[in-house]
PDB file of C-alpha atoms in Angstrom:
ATOM      1  CA  UNK A   1      18.924  55.492 -10.950  1.00  0.00           C
ATOM      2  CA  UNK A   2      18.929  52.633  -8.460  1.00  0.00           C
ATOM      3  CA  UNK A   3      20.286  49.259  -9.604  1.00  0.00           C
ATOM      4  CA  UNK A   4      19.706  46.103  -7.576  1.00  0.00           C
ATOM      5  CA  UNK A   5      20.894  42.538  -7.943  1.00  0.00           C
ATOM      6  CA  UNK A   6      21.749  39.514  -5.824  1.00  0.00           C
ATOM      7  CA  UNK A   7      23.799  36.356  -6.051  1.00  0.00           C
ATOM      8  CA  UNK A   8      23.204  33.053  -4.322  1.00  0.00           C
ATOM      9  CA  UNK A   9      26.002  31.736  -2.107  1.00  0.00           C
ATOM     10  CA  UNK A  10      25.382  28.184  -3.259  1.00  0.00           C
ATOM     11  CA  UNK A  11      28.960  27.494  -4.338  1.00  0.00           C
ATOM     12  CA  UNK A  12      32.023  29.075  -5.895  1.00  0.00           C
ATOM     13  CA  UNK A  13      31.090  31.666  -8.565  1.00  0.00           C
ATOM     14  CA  UNK A  14      31.787  30.665 -12.149  1.00  0.00           C
ATOM     15  CA  UNK A  15      32.382  32.620 -15.346  1.00  0.00           C
ATOM     16  CA  UNK A  16      28.657  32.611 -16.082  1.00  0.00           C
ATOM     17  CA  UNK A  17      28.162  34.589 -12.867  1.00  0.00           C
ATOM     18  CA  UNK A  18      31.191  36.738 -13.667  1.00  0.00           C
ATOM     19  CA  UNK A  19      30.035  37.988 -17.064  1.00  0.00           C
ATOM     20  CA  UNK A  20      26.289  37.563 -16.645  1.00  0.00           C
ATOM     21  CA  UNK A  21      25.873  39.384 -13.346  1.00  0.00           C
ATOM     22  CA  UNK A  22      28.909  40.220 -11.230  1.00  0.00           C
ATOM     23  CA  UNK A  23      31.066  42.396 -13.497  1.00  0.00           C
ATOM     24  CA  UNK A  24      28.076  44.123 -15.138  1.00  0.00           C
ATOM     25  CA  UNK A  25      26.591  45.199 -11.823  1.00  0.00           C
ATOM     26  CA  UNK A  26      29.988  46.201 -10.420  1.00  0.00           C
ATOM     27  CA  UNK A  27      30.431  48.419 -13.466  1.00  0.00           C
ATOM     28  CA  UNK A  28      26.937  49.845 -13.012  1.00  0.00           C
ATOM     29  CA  UNK A  29      27.726  50.583  -9.359  1.00  0.00           C
ATOM     30  CA  UNK A  30      30.496  52.915 -10.510  1.00  0.00           C
ATOM     31  CA  UNK A  31      27.943  55.125 -12.263  1.00  0.00           C
ATOM     32  CA  UNK A  32      24.654  54.587 -10.396  1.00  0.00           C
ATOM     33  CA  UNK A  33      23.276  53.933  -6.931  1.00  0.00           C
ATOM     34  CA  UNK A  34      23.632  50.164  -6.486  1.00  0.00           C
ATOM     35  CA  UNK A  35      22.238  47.604  -4.041  1.00  0.00           C
ATOM     36  CA  UNK A  36      24.049  44.263  -4.201  1.00  0.00           C
ATOM     37  CA  UNK A  37      23.003  41.539  -1.793  1.00  0.00           C
ATOM     38  CA  UNK A  38      24.072  37.993  -1.004  1.00  0.00           C
ATOM     39  CA  UNK A  39      20.910  35.917  -1.403  1.00  0.00           C
ATOM     40  CA  UNK A  40      21.437  33.464   1.436  1.00  0.00           C
ATOM     41  CA  UNK A  41      17.696  32.954   1.981  1.00  0.00           C
ATOM     42  CA  UNK A  42      17.303  31.854  -1.629  1.00  0.00           C
ATOM     43  CA  UNK A  43      20.283  29.523  -1.225  1.00  0.00           C
ATOM     44  CA  UNK A  44      18.431  27.663   1.528  1.00  0.00           C
ATOM     45  CA  UNK A  45      16.213  26.087  -1.145  1.00  0.00           C
ATOM     46  CA  UNK A  46      19.166  23.912  -2.162  1.00  0.00           C
ATOM     47  CA  UNK A  47      21.844  24.218   0.560  1.00  0.00           C
ATOM     48  CA  UNK A  48      20.713  22.438   3.720  1.00  0.00           C
ATOM     49  CA  UNK A  49      23.942  22.377   5.757  1.00  0.00           C
ATOM     50  CA  UNK A  50      24.568  25.353   8.057  1.00  0.00           C
ATOM     51  CA  UNK A  51      28.364  25.237   7.884  1.00  0.00           C
ATOM     52  CA  UNK A  52      28.322  25.116   4.093  1.00  0.00           C
ATOM     53  CA  UNK A  53      25.917  28.042   3.797  1.00  0.00           C
ATOM     54  CA  UNK A  54      27.797  30.342   6.192  1.00  0.00           C
ATOM     55  CA  UNK A  55      31.090  29.509   4.494  1.00  0.00           C
ATOM     56  CA  UNK A  56      29.621  30.227   1.077  1.00  0.00           C
ATOM     57  CA  UNK A  57      28.259  33.604   2.248  1.00  0.00           C
ATOM     58  CA  UNK A  58      31.705  34.758   3.364  1.00  0.00           C
ATOM     59  CA  UNK A  59      33.328  33.414   0.214  1.00  0.00           C
ATOM     60  CA  UNK A  60      30.969  35.194  -2.170  1.00  0.00           C
ATOM     61  CA  UNK A  61      31.486  38.442  -0.271  1.00  0.00           C
ATOM     62  CA  UNK A  62      35.237  38.068  -0.726  1.00  0.00           C
ATOM     63  CA  UNK A  63      34.671  37.214  -4.392  1.00  0.00           C
ATOM     64  CA  UNK A  64      32.718  40.391  -5.098  1.00  0.00           C
ATOM     65  CA  UNK A  65      35.286  42.563  -3.350  1.00  0.00           C
ATOM     66  CA  UNK A  66      38.097  40.830  -5.255  1.00  0.00           C
ATOM     67  CA  UNK A  67      36.344  41.604  -8.532  1.00  0.00           C
ATOM     68  CA  UNK A  68      36.361  45.308  -7.743  1.00  0.00           C
ATOM     69  CA  UNK A  69      33.160  46.062  -5.835  1.00  0.00           C
ATOM     70  CA  UNK A  70      33.632  49.219  -3.787  1.00  0.00           C
ATOM     71  CA  UNK A  71      31.486  49.041  -0.590  1.00  0.00           C
ATOM     72  CA  UNK A  72      31.752  52.818  -0.324  1.00  0.00           C
ATOM     73  CA  UNK A  73      29.991  53.163  -3.690  1.00  0.00           C
ATOM     74  CA  UNK A  74      27.447  50.330  -3.382  1.00  0.00           C
ATOM     75  CA  UNK A  75      25.185  49.043  -0.604  1.00  0.00           C
ATOM     76  CA  UNK A  76      26.572  45.520  -0.118  1.00  0.00           C
ATOM     77  CA  UNK A  77      24.703  43.297   2.361  1.00  0.00           C
ATOM     78  CA  UNK A  78      23.325  39.885   3.276  1.00  0.00           C
ATOM     79  CA  UNK A  79      19.691  39.278   2.405  1.00  0.00           C
ATOM     80  CA  UNK A  80      18.979  37.583   5.747  1.00  0.00           C
ATOM     81  CA  UNK A  81      20.222  40.600   7.728  1.00  0.00           C
ATOM     82  CA  UNK A  82      17.140  42.499   6.545  1.00  0.00           C
ATOM     83  CA  UNK A  83      14.008  40.843   7.941  1.00  0.00           C
ATOM     84  CA  UNK A  84      11.866  43.014   5.675  1.00  0.00           C
ATOM     85  CA  UNK A  85      12.588  40.671   2.765  1.00  0.00           C
ATOM     86  CA  UNK A  86      10.561  37.857   4.318  1.00  0.00           C
ATOM     87  CA  UNK A  87       7.960  40.217   5.790  1.00  0.00           C
ATOM     88  CA  UNK A  88       7.159  41.722   2.421  1.00  0.00           C
ATOM     89  CA  UNK A  89       7.232  38.298   0.762  1.00  0.00           C
ATOM     90  CA  UNK A  90       4.218  37.288   2.867  1.00  0.00           C
ATOM     91  CA  UNK A  91       2.191  40.338   1.830  1.00  0.00           C
ATOM     92  CA  UNK A  92       3.041  39.726  -1.819  1.00  0.00           C
ATOM     93  CA  UNK A  93       2.358  36.013  -1.504  1.00  0.00           C
ATOM     94  CA  UNK A  94      -1.151  36.741  -0.291  1.00  0.00           C
ATOM     95  CA  UNK A  95      -1.778  38.432  -3.649  1.00  0.00           C
ATOM     96  CA  UNK A  96       0.166  36.010  -5.866  1.00  0.00           C
ATOM     97  CA  UNK A  97      -2.031  33.700  -7.999  1.00  0.00           C
ATOM     98  CA  UNK A  98      -0.964  30.046  -7.862  1.00  0.00           C
ATOM     99  CA  UNK A  99      -1.065  29.904 -11.642  1.00  0.00           C
ATOM    100  CA  UNK A 100       1.514  32.685 -11.901  1.00  0.00           C
ATOM    101  CA  UNK A 101       4.042  30.677  -9.897  1.00  0.00           C
ATOM    102  CA  UNK A 102       3.146  27.374 -11.547  1.00  0.00           C
ATOM    103  CA  UNK A 103       4.094  28.856 -14.918  1.00  0.00           C
ATOM    104  CA  UNK A 104       7.635  29.781 -13.805  1.00  0.00           C
ATOM    105  CA  UNK A 105       9.949  27.703 -15.969  1.00  0.00           C
ATOM    106  CA  UNK A 106      12.898  27.843 -13.542  1.00  0.00           C
ATOM    107  CA  UNK A 107      11.001  25.750 -10.980  1.00  0.00           C
ATOM    108  CA  UNK A 108       9.832  23.269 -13.597  1.00  0.00           C
ATOM    109  CA  UNK A 109      13.299  22.955 -15.126  1.00  0.00           C
ATOM    110  CA  UNK A 110      14.965  22.264 -11.789  1.00  0.00           C
ATOM    111  CA  UNK A 111      12.396  19.656 -10.841  1.00  0.00           C
ATOM    112  CA  UNK A 112      12.892  18.009 -14.235  1.00  0.00           C
ATOM    113  CA  UNK A 113      16.614  17.821 -13.431  1.00  0.00           C
ATOM    114  CA  UNK A 114      15.853  15.874 -10.254  1.00  0.00           C
ATOM    115  CA  UNK A 115      15.924  18.624  -7.613  1.00  0.00           C
ATOM    116  CA  UNK A 116      13.634  18.290  -4.593  1.00  0.00           C
ATOM    117  CA  UNK A 117      10.257  19.971  -5.110  1.00  0.00           C
ATOM    118  CA  UNK A 118      10.292  21.965  -1.859  1.00  0.00           C
ATOM    119  CA  UNK A 119       7.988  24.891  -1.108  1.00  0.00           C
ATOM    120  CA  UNK A 120      10.879  27.347  -0.926  1.00  0.00           C
ATOM    121  CA  UNK A 121      11.884  26.560  -4.496  1.00  0.00           C
ATOM    122  CA  UNK A 122       8.301  27.106  -5.650  1.00  0.00           C
ATOM    123  CA  UNK A 123       7.967  30.359  -3.656  1.00  0.00           C
ATOM    124  CA  UNK A 124      11.345  31.671  -4.854  1.00  0.00           C
ATOM    125  CA  UNK A 125       9.863  34.235  -7.323  1.00  0.00           C
ATOM    126  CA  UNK A 126       7.795  35.871  -4.562  1.00  0.00           C
ATOM    127  CA  UNK A 127      10.804  36.314  -2.302  1.00  0.00           C
ATOM    128  CA  UNK A 128      12.741  37.653  -5.286  1.00  0.00           C
ATOM    129  CA  UNK A 129       9.955  40.160  -5.895  1.00  0.00           C
ATOM    130  CA  UNK A 130      10.268  41.251  -2.279  1.00  0.00           C
ATOM    131  CA  UNK A 131      14.051  41.634  -2.633  1.00  0.00           C
ATOM    132  CA  UNK A 132      13.492  44.067  -5.487  1.00  0.00           C
ATOM    133  CA  UNK A 133      10.356  45.980  -4.555  1.00  0.00           C
ATOM    134  CA  UNK A 134      11.501  46.672  -1.001  1.00  0.00           C
ATOM    135  CA  UNK A 135      14.156  49.062  -2.307  1.00  0.00           C
ATOM    136  CA  UNK A 136      12.257  50.669  -5.213  1.00  0.00           C
ATOM    137  CA  UNK A 137      14.860  49.488  -7.717  1.00  0.00           C
ATOM    138  CA  UNK A 138      14.778  51.081 -11.164  1.00  0.00           C
ATOM    139  CA  UNK A 139      16.893  48.452 -12.939  1.00  0.00           C
ATOM    140  CA  UNK A 140      17.430  44.750 -12.184  1.00  0.00           C
ATOM    141  CA  UNK A 141      20.336  43.185 -14.121  1.00  0.00           C
ATOM    142  CA  UNK A 142      19.761  39.444 -14.581  1.00  0.00           C
ATOM    143  CA  UNK A 143      20.585  36.578 -16.901  1.00  0.00           C
ATOM    144  CA  UNK A 144      18.003  35.505 -19.472  1.00  0.00           C
ATOM    145  CA  UNK A 145      16.901  32.635 -17.230  1.00  0.00           C
ATOM    146  CA  UNK A 146      15.788  35.115 -14.540  1.00  0.00           C
ATOM    147  CA  UNK A 147      13.861  37.426 -16.849  1.00  0.00           C
ATOM    148  CA  UNK A 148      10.570  35.673 -16.095  1.00  0.00           C
ATOM    149  CA  UNK A 149      11.096  36.167 -12.357  1.00  0.00           C
ATOM    150  CA  UNK A 150      11.486  39.918 -12.853  1.00  0.00           C
ATOM    151  CA  UNK A 151       8.263  39.848 -14.855  1.00  0.00           C
ATOM    152  CA  UNK A 152       6.632  38.171 -11.849  1.00  0.00           C
ATOM    153  CA  UNK A 153       8.030  40.994  -9.705  1.00  0.00           C
ATOM    154  CA  UNK A 154       6.476  43.569 -12.005  1.00  0.00           C
ATOM    155  CA  UNK A 155       3.126  41.724 -11.946  1.00  0.00           C
ATOM    156  CA  UNK A 156       3.047  41.483  -8.155  1.00  0.00           C
ATOM    157  CA  UNK A 157       4.177  45.069  -7.664  1.00  0.00           C
ATOM    158  CA  UNK A 158       1.458  46.341  -9.981  1.00  0.00           C
ATOM    159  CA  UNK A 159      -1.169  44.130  -8.363  1.00  0.00           C
ATOM    160  CA  UNK A 160      -0.214  45.458  -4.930  1.00  0.00           C
ATOM    161  CA  UNK A 161      -0.386  49.045  -6.220  1.00  0.00           C
ATOM    162  CA  UNK A 162      -3.798  48.420  -7.782  1.00  0.00           C
ATOM    163  CA  UNK A 163      -5.129  46.866  -4.588  1.00  0.00           C
ATOM    164  CA  UNK A 164      -3.592  49.080  -1.913  1.00  0.00           C
ATOM    165  CA  UNK A 165      -2.582  52.272  -3.680  1.00  0.00           C
ATOM    166  CA  UNK A 166       0.635  53.441  -5.273  1.00  0.00           C
ATOM    167  CA  UNK A 167       3.384  51.883  -3.132  1.00  0.00           C
ATOM    168  CA  UNK A 168       6.064  50.284  -5.285  1.00  0.00           C
ATOM    169  CA  UNK A 169       8.189  51.426  -8.183  1.00  0.00           C
ATOM    170  CA  UNK A 170       7.839  48.927 -11.040  1.00  0.00           C
ATOM    171  CA  UNK A 171      11.382  47.967 -12.116  1.00  0.00           C
ATOM    172  CA  UNK A 172      12.833  47.368 -15.551  1.00  0.00           C
ATOM    173  CA  UNK A 173      14.983  44.364 -16.375  1.00  0.00           C
ATOM    174  CA  UNK A 174      18.456  44.654 -17.915  1.00  0.00           C
ATOM    175  CA  UNK A 175      19.801  41.656 -19.827  1.00  0.00           C
ATOM    176  CA  UNK A 176      23.093  41.377 -21.660  1.00  0.00           C
ATOM    177  CA  UNK A 177      22.269  39.677 -24.941  1.00  0.00           C
ATOM    178  CA  UNK A 178      25.878  38.674 -25.516  1.00  0.00           C
ATOM    179  CA  UNK A 179      26.450  37.028 -22.155  1.00  0.00           C
ATOM    180  CA  UNK A 180      22.887  36.316 -21.039  1.00  0.00           C
ATOM    181  CA  UNK A 181      23.392  32.560 -21.254  1.00  0.00           C
ATOM    182  CA  UNK A 182      26.959  31.249 -21.139  1.00  0.00           C
ATOM    183  CA  UNK A 183      27.475  27.580 -22.017  1.00  0.00           C
ATOM    184  CA  UNK A 184      28.990  25.185 -19.531  1.00  0.00           C
ATOM    185  CA  UNK A 185      31.603  22.573 -20.388  1.00  0.00           C
ATOM    186  CA  UNK A 186      28.832  20.175 -21.455  1.00  0.00           C
ATOM    187  CA  UNK A 187      26.975  22.649 -23.685  1.00  0.00           C
ATOM    188  CA  UNK A 188      24.060  23.297 -21.322  1.00  0.00           C
ATOM    189  CA  UNK A 189      23.667  26.684 -19.628  1.00  0.00           C
ATOM    190  CA  UNK A 190      26.522  27.084 -17.162  1.00  0.00           C
ATOM    191  CA  UNK A 191      25.037  26.394 -13.749  1.00  0.00           C
ATOM    192  CA  UNK A 192      26.155  25.086 -10.370  1.00  0.00           C
ATOM    193  CA  UNK A 193      23.055  22.887 -10.443  1.00  0.00           C
ATOM    194  CA  UNK A 194      24.360  21.075 -13.518  1.00  0.00           C
ATOM    195  CA  UNK A 195      27.960  20.710 -12.323  1.00  0.00           C
ATOM    196  CA  UNK A 196      29.309  22.093 -15.609  1.00  0.00           C
ATOM    197  CA  UNK A 197      30.984  25.304 -14.436  1.00  0.00           C
ATOM    198  CA  UNK A 198      34.376  26.965 -14.841  1.00  0.00           C
ATOM    199  CA  UNK A 199      34.978  28.443 -11.397  1.00  0.00           C
ATOM    200  CA  UNK A 200      36.639  31.844 -11.268  1.00  0.00           C
ATOM    201  CA  UNK A 201      38.846  31.160  -8.245  1.00  0.00           C
ATOM    202  CA  UNK A 202      39.459  27.428  -8.587  1.00  0.00           C
ATOM    203  CA  UNK A 203      43.101  26.311  -8.312  1.00  0.00           C
ATOM    204  CA  UNK A 204      44.909  26.785 -11.617  1.00  0.00           C
ATOM    205  CA  UNK A 205      45.414  23.042 -12.112  1.00  0.00           C
ATOM    206  CA  UNK A 206      41.716  22.333 -11.578  1.00  0.00           C
ATOM    207  CA  UNK A 207      40.596  25.146 -13.886  1.00  0.00           C
ATOM    208  CA  UNK A 208      42.887  23.959 -16.676  1.00  0.00           C
ATOM    209  CA  UNK A 209      41.622  20.406 -16.239  1.00  0.00           C
ATOM    210  CA  UNK A 210      38.009  21.539 -16.560  1.00  0.00           C
ATOM    211  CA  UNK A 211      38.731  23.561 -19.681  1.00  0.00           C
ATOM    212  CA  UNK A 212      40.449  20.528 -21.203  1.00  0.00           C
ATOM    213  CA  UNK A 213      37.271  18.510 -20.518  1.00  0.00           C
ATOM    214  CA  UNK A 214      34.994  20.805 -22.589  1.00  0.00           C
ATOM    215  CA  UNK A 215      32.685  18.680 -24.730  1.00  0.00           C
ATOM    216  CA  UNK A 216      33.490  18.645 -28.449  1.00  0.00           C
ATOM    217  CA  UNK A 217      32.411  16.757 -31.556  1.00  0.00           C
ATOM    218  CA  UNK A 218      34.454  14.005 -33.240  1.00  0.00           C
ATOM    219  CA  UNK A 219      36.056  16.085 -36.010  1.00  0.00           C
ATOM    220  CA  UNK A 220      39.715  15.308 -36.612  1.00  0.00           C
ATOM    221  CA  UNK A 221      42.663  17.699 -36.458  1.00  0.00           C
ATOM    222  CA  UNK A 222      42.716  18.435 -40.203  1.00  0.00           C
ATOM    223  CA  UNK A 223      38.963  18.917 -40.609  1.00  0.00           C
ATOM    224  CA  UNK A 224      37.403  22.404 -40.690  1.00  0.00           C
ATOM    225  CA  UNK A 225      35.176  23.073 -37.708  1.00  0.00           C
ATOM    226  CA  UNK A 226      32.204  25.380 -37.169  1.00  0.00           C
ATOM    227  CA  UNK A 227      33.157  27.906 -34.446  1.00  0.00           C
ATOM    228  CA  UNK A 228      29.564  29.112 -34.080  1.00  0.00           C
ATOM    229  CA  UNK A 229      28.482  25.682 -32.853  1.00  0.00           C
ATOM    230  CA  UNK A 230      31.464  25.091 -30.588  1.00  0.00           C
ATOM    231  CA  UNK A 231      31.647  25.553 -26.795  1.00  0.00           C
ATOM    232  CA  UNK A 232      35.363  26.401 -26.897  1.00  0.00           C
ATOM    233  CA  UNK A 233      34.756  29.325 -29.216  1.00  0.00           C
ATOM    234  CA  UNK A 234      31.672  30.506 -27.300  1.00  0.00           C
ATOM    235  CA  UNK A 235      33.746  30.787 -24.115  1.00  0.00           C
ATOM    236  CA  UNK A 236      36.730  32.292 -25.945  1.00  0.00           C
ATOM    237  CA  UNK A 237      34.550  35.230 -27.027  1.00  0.00           C
ATOM    238  CA  UNK A 238      34.456  36.323 -23.389  1.00  0.00           C
ATOM    239  CA  UNK A 239      38.218  36.377 -22.897  1.00  0.00           C
ATOM    240  CA  UNK A 240      39.787  37.343 -26.234  1.00  0.00           C
ATOM    241  CA  UNK A 241      39.942  40.737 -27.892  1.00  0.00           C
ATOM    242  CA  UNK A 242      38.690  41.141 -31.450  1.00  0.00           C
ATOM    243  CA  UNK A 243      42.068  40.490 -33.077  1.00  0.00           C
ATOM    244  CA  UNK A 244      42.773  37.394 -30.991  1.00  0.00           C
ATOM    245  CA  UNK A 245      39.289  36.079 -31.607  1.00  0.00           C
ATOM    246  CA  UNK A 246      39.602  36.563 -35.363  1.00  0.00           C
ATOM    247  CA  UNK A 247      42.793  34.491 -35.438  1.00  0.00           C
ATOM    248  CA  UNK A 248      41.218  31.866 -33.190  1.00  0.00           C
ATOM    249  CA  UNK A 249      38.211  31.656 -35.478  1.00  0.00           C
ATOM    250  CA  UNK A 250      40.459  31.056 -38.468  1.00  0.00           C
ATOM    251  CA  UNK A 251      41.881  27.990 -36.773  1.00  0.00           C
ATOM    252  CA  UNK A 252      38.393  26.500 -36.661  1.00  0.00           C
ATOM    253  CA  UNK A 253      37.536  27.323 -40.251  1.00  0.00           C
ATOM    254  CA  UNK A 254      40.824  26.289 -41.863  1.00  0.00           C
ATOM    255  CA  UNK A 255      41.399  23.033 -40.027  1.00  0.00           C
ATOM    256  CA  UNK A 256      44.830  21.795 -38.987  1.00  0.00           C
ATOM    257  CA  UNK A 257      44.390  22.544 -35.294  1.00  0.00           C
ATOM    258  CA  UNK A 258      43.013  19.972 -32.879  1.00  0.00           C
ATOM    259  CA  UNK A 259      40.581  20.655 -30.103  1.00  0.00           C
ATOM    260  CA  UNK A 260      43.251  19.848 -27.519  1.00  0.00           C
ATOM    261  CA  UNK A 261      45.491  22.693 -28.682  1.00  0.00           C
ATOM    262  CA  UNK A 262      42.509  25.051 -28.842  1.00  0.00           C
ATOM    263  CA  UNK A 263      41.599  24.193 -25.273  1.00  0.00           C
ATOM    264  CA  UNK A 264      45.177  24.861 -24.104  1.00  0.00           C
ATOM    265  CA  UNK A 265      45.129  28.265 -25.783  1.00  0.00           C
ATOM    266  CA  UNK A 266      41.771  29.046 -24.194  1.00  0.00           C
ATOM    267  CA  UNK A 267      43.038  28.009 -20.758  1.00  0.00           C
ATOM    268  CA  UNK A 268      45.997  30.416 -21.050  1.00  0.00           C
ATOM    269  CA  UNK A 269      43.673  33.291 -22.016  1.00  0.00           C
ATOM    270  CA  UNK A 270      41.246  32.571 -19.177  1.00  0.00           C
ATOM    271  CA  UNK A 271      43.976  32.447 -16.543  1.00  0.00           C
ATOM    272  CA  UNK A 272      45.666  35.616 -17.831  1.00  0.00           C
ATOM    273  CA  UNK A 273      42.339  37.465 -17.679  1.00  0.00           C
ATOM    274  CA  UNK A 274      41.541  36.258 -14.161  1.00  0.00           C
ATOM    275  CA  UNK A 275      45.031  36.696 -12.672  1.00  0.00           C
ATOM    276  CA  UNK A 276      44.538  40.142 -11.004  1.00  0.00           C
ATOM    277  CA  UNK A 277      41.193  39.074  -9.509  1.00  0.00           C
ATOM    278  CA  UNK A 278      42.664  35.855  -8.158  1.00  0.00           C
ATOM    279  CA  UNK A 279      45.581  37.705  -6.547  1.00  0.00           C
ATOM    280  CA  UNK A 280      43.234  40.232  -4.900  1.00  0.00           C
ATOM    281  CA  UNK A 281      41.124  37.428  -3.519  1.00  0.00           C
ATOM    282  CA  UNK A 282      44.118  35.812  -1.832  1.00  0.00           C
ATOM    283  CA  UNK A 283      44.737  39.072   0.033  1.00  0.00           C
ATOM    284  CA  UNK A 284      41.121  39.474   1.168  1.00  0.00           C
ATOM    285  CA  UNK A 285      40.847  35.875   2.351  1.00  0.00           C
ATOM    286  CA  UNK A 286      43.559  36.596   4.929  1.00  0.00           C
ATOM    287  CA  UNK A 287      41.271  39.090   6.744  1.00  0.00           C
ATOM    288  CA  UNK A 288      37.730  37.635   6.879  1.00  0.00           C
ATOM    289  CA  UNK A 289      36.709  39.727   9.916  1.00  0.00           C
ATOM    290  CA  UNK A 290      37.127  42.923   7.920  1.00  0.00           C
ATOM    291  CA  UNK A 291      34.895  41.484   5.202  1.00  0.00           C
ATOM    292  CA  UNK A 292      32.208  40.727   7.798  1.00  0.00           C
ATOM    293  CA  UNK A 293      32.380  44.320   9.050  1.00  0.00           C
ATOM    294  CA  UNK A 294      31.870  45.616   5.519  1.00  0.00           C
ATOM    295  CA  UNK A 295      28.735  43.448   5.194  1.00  0.00           C
ATOM    296  CA  UNK A 296      27.401  44.715   8.524  1.00  0.00           C
ATOM    297  CA  UNK A 297      27.929  48.301   7.434  1.00  0.00           C
ATOM    298  CA  UNK A 298      26.045  47.600   4.224  1.00  0.00           C
ATOM    299  CA  UNK A 299      23.193  45.984   6.134  1.00  0.00           C
ATOM    300  CA  UNK A 300      22.795  49.099   8.268  1.00  0.00           C
ATOM    301  CA  UNK A 301      22.385  51.221   5.136  1.00  0.00           C
ATOM    302  CA  UNK A 302      19.903  48.781   3.602  1.00  0.00           C
ATOM    303  CA  UNK A 303      17.942  48.419   6.849  1.00  0.00           C
ATOM    304  CA  UNK A 304      17.249  52.127   7.046  1.00  0.00           C
ATOM    305  CA  UNK A 305      15.619  52.154   3.616  1.00  0.00           C
ATOM    306  CA  UNK A 306      13.822  48.834   4.152  1.00  0.00           C
ATOM    307  CA  UNK A 307      12.348  49.952   7.500  1.00  0.00           C
ATOM    308  CA  UNK A 308      10.891  53.117   6.013  1.00  0.00           C
ATOM    309  CA  UNK A 309       9.340  51.124   3.182  1.00  0.00           C
ATOM    310  CA  UNK A 310       7.920  48.490   5.528  1.00  0.00           C
ATOM    311  CA  UNK A 311       6.244  51.144   7.667  1.00  0.00           C
ATOM    312  CA  UNK A 312       4.432  52.391   4.561  1.00  0.00           C
ATOM    313  CA  UNK A 313       3.518  48.839   3.476  1.00  0.00           C
ATOM    314  CA  UNK A 314       2.049  48.004   6.881  1.00  0.00           C
ATOM    315  CA  UNK A 315      -0.120  51.100   6.730  1.00  0.00           C
ATOM    316  CA  UNK A 316      -1.246  50.212   3.233  1.00  0.00           C
ATOM    317  CA  UNK A 317      -2.302  46.651   4.077  1.00  0.00           C
ATOM    318  CA  UNK A 318      -3.823  47.457   7.490  1.00  0.00           C
ATOM    319  CA  UNK A 319      -1.152  45.967   9.788  1.00  0.00           C
ATOM    320  CA  UNK A 320      -0.351  49.332  11.416  1.00  0.00           C
ATOM    321  CA  UNK A 321      -2.804  50.231  14.173  1.00  0.00           C
TER     322      UNK A 321
END
């Protein structure tokens, strides 16, 4: 079974990325054939400074390796190193109905939040479809917010097959119901776009400060509190074992513990959990050239598969003479 996923290098990864995409796909790569790419072309829809983008690409590569990705087990590469992604996106775009893209809620949500309505942002689902279909992925692990984009991929892949003959494998989507949408410190979905993230590799002082700024209600120390409607508890579920979480829950229900103390306890748990990853990252950051070589090796593996697929696609659509 072939698993494929990508992550945008649009900033430092946060715990939403960690539990929603990064760790799940790293774990899948230990058991299945995995393609994991850095989606730098997608990042261009929002990152418009060259130095920032190239820096972010290297950083996210280091992040994945620090979290345990084995480049000998998975094909790990940059999206832009494989020109077939954009080539296929054009063929798919020529079949994509405008209405299909206009209904994509991700585009509408980002525009509503004040992001620039550029063509790349609108065309994002088509390029994502190309990312997936080019490698005949069986499974695409995504957060709940990306489910619709995988459905677009399935629609475009099937439409291409119907029009040109059986060419693409139609992928299935894999969503973790427990960690599909992780709340940010303000209660919205955790997202770099909203500036509400808890960054995995932020300095300890900064990470503690952000955890202490988690939005809460006005209940006093002695009042019982509802853990199921609380951001602190929602994040704690990711970092505490069942026994720890049960005791933590009791503190909400019984009252007598203030939000400040709960946040301090959460901060300790988060930092303990992340400690081995943070130490590994420090080591990798000292040798960036080796990380670049690993990405180049991954691109060579991906290019071989992409080239074979593109040759077939060109024959199907009439571009091969």
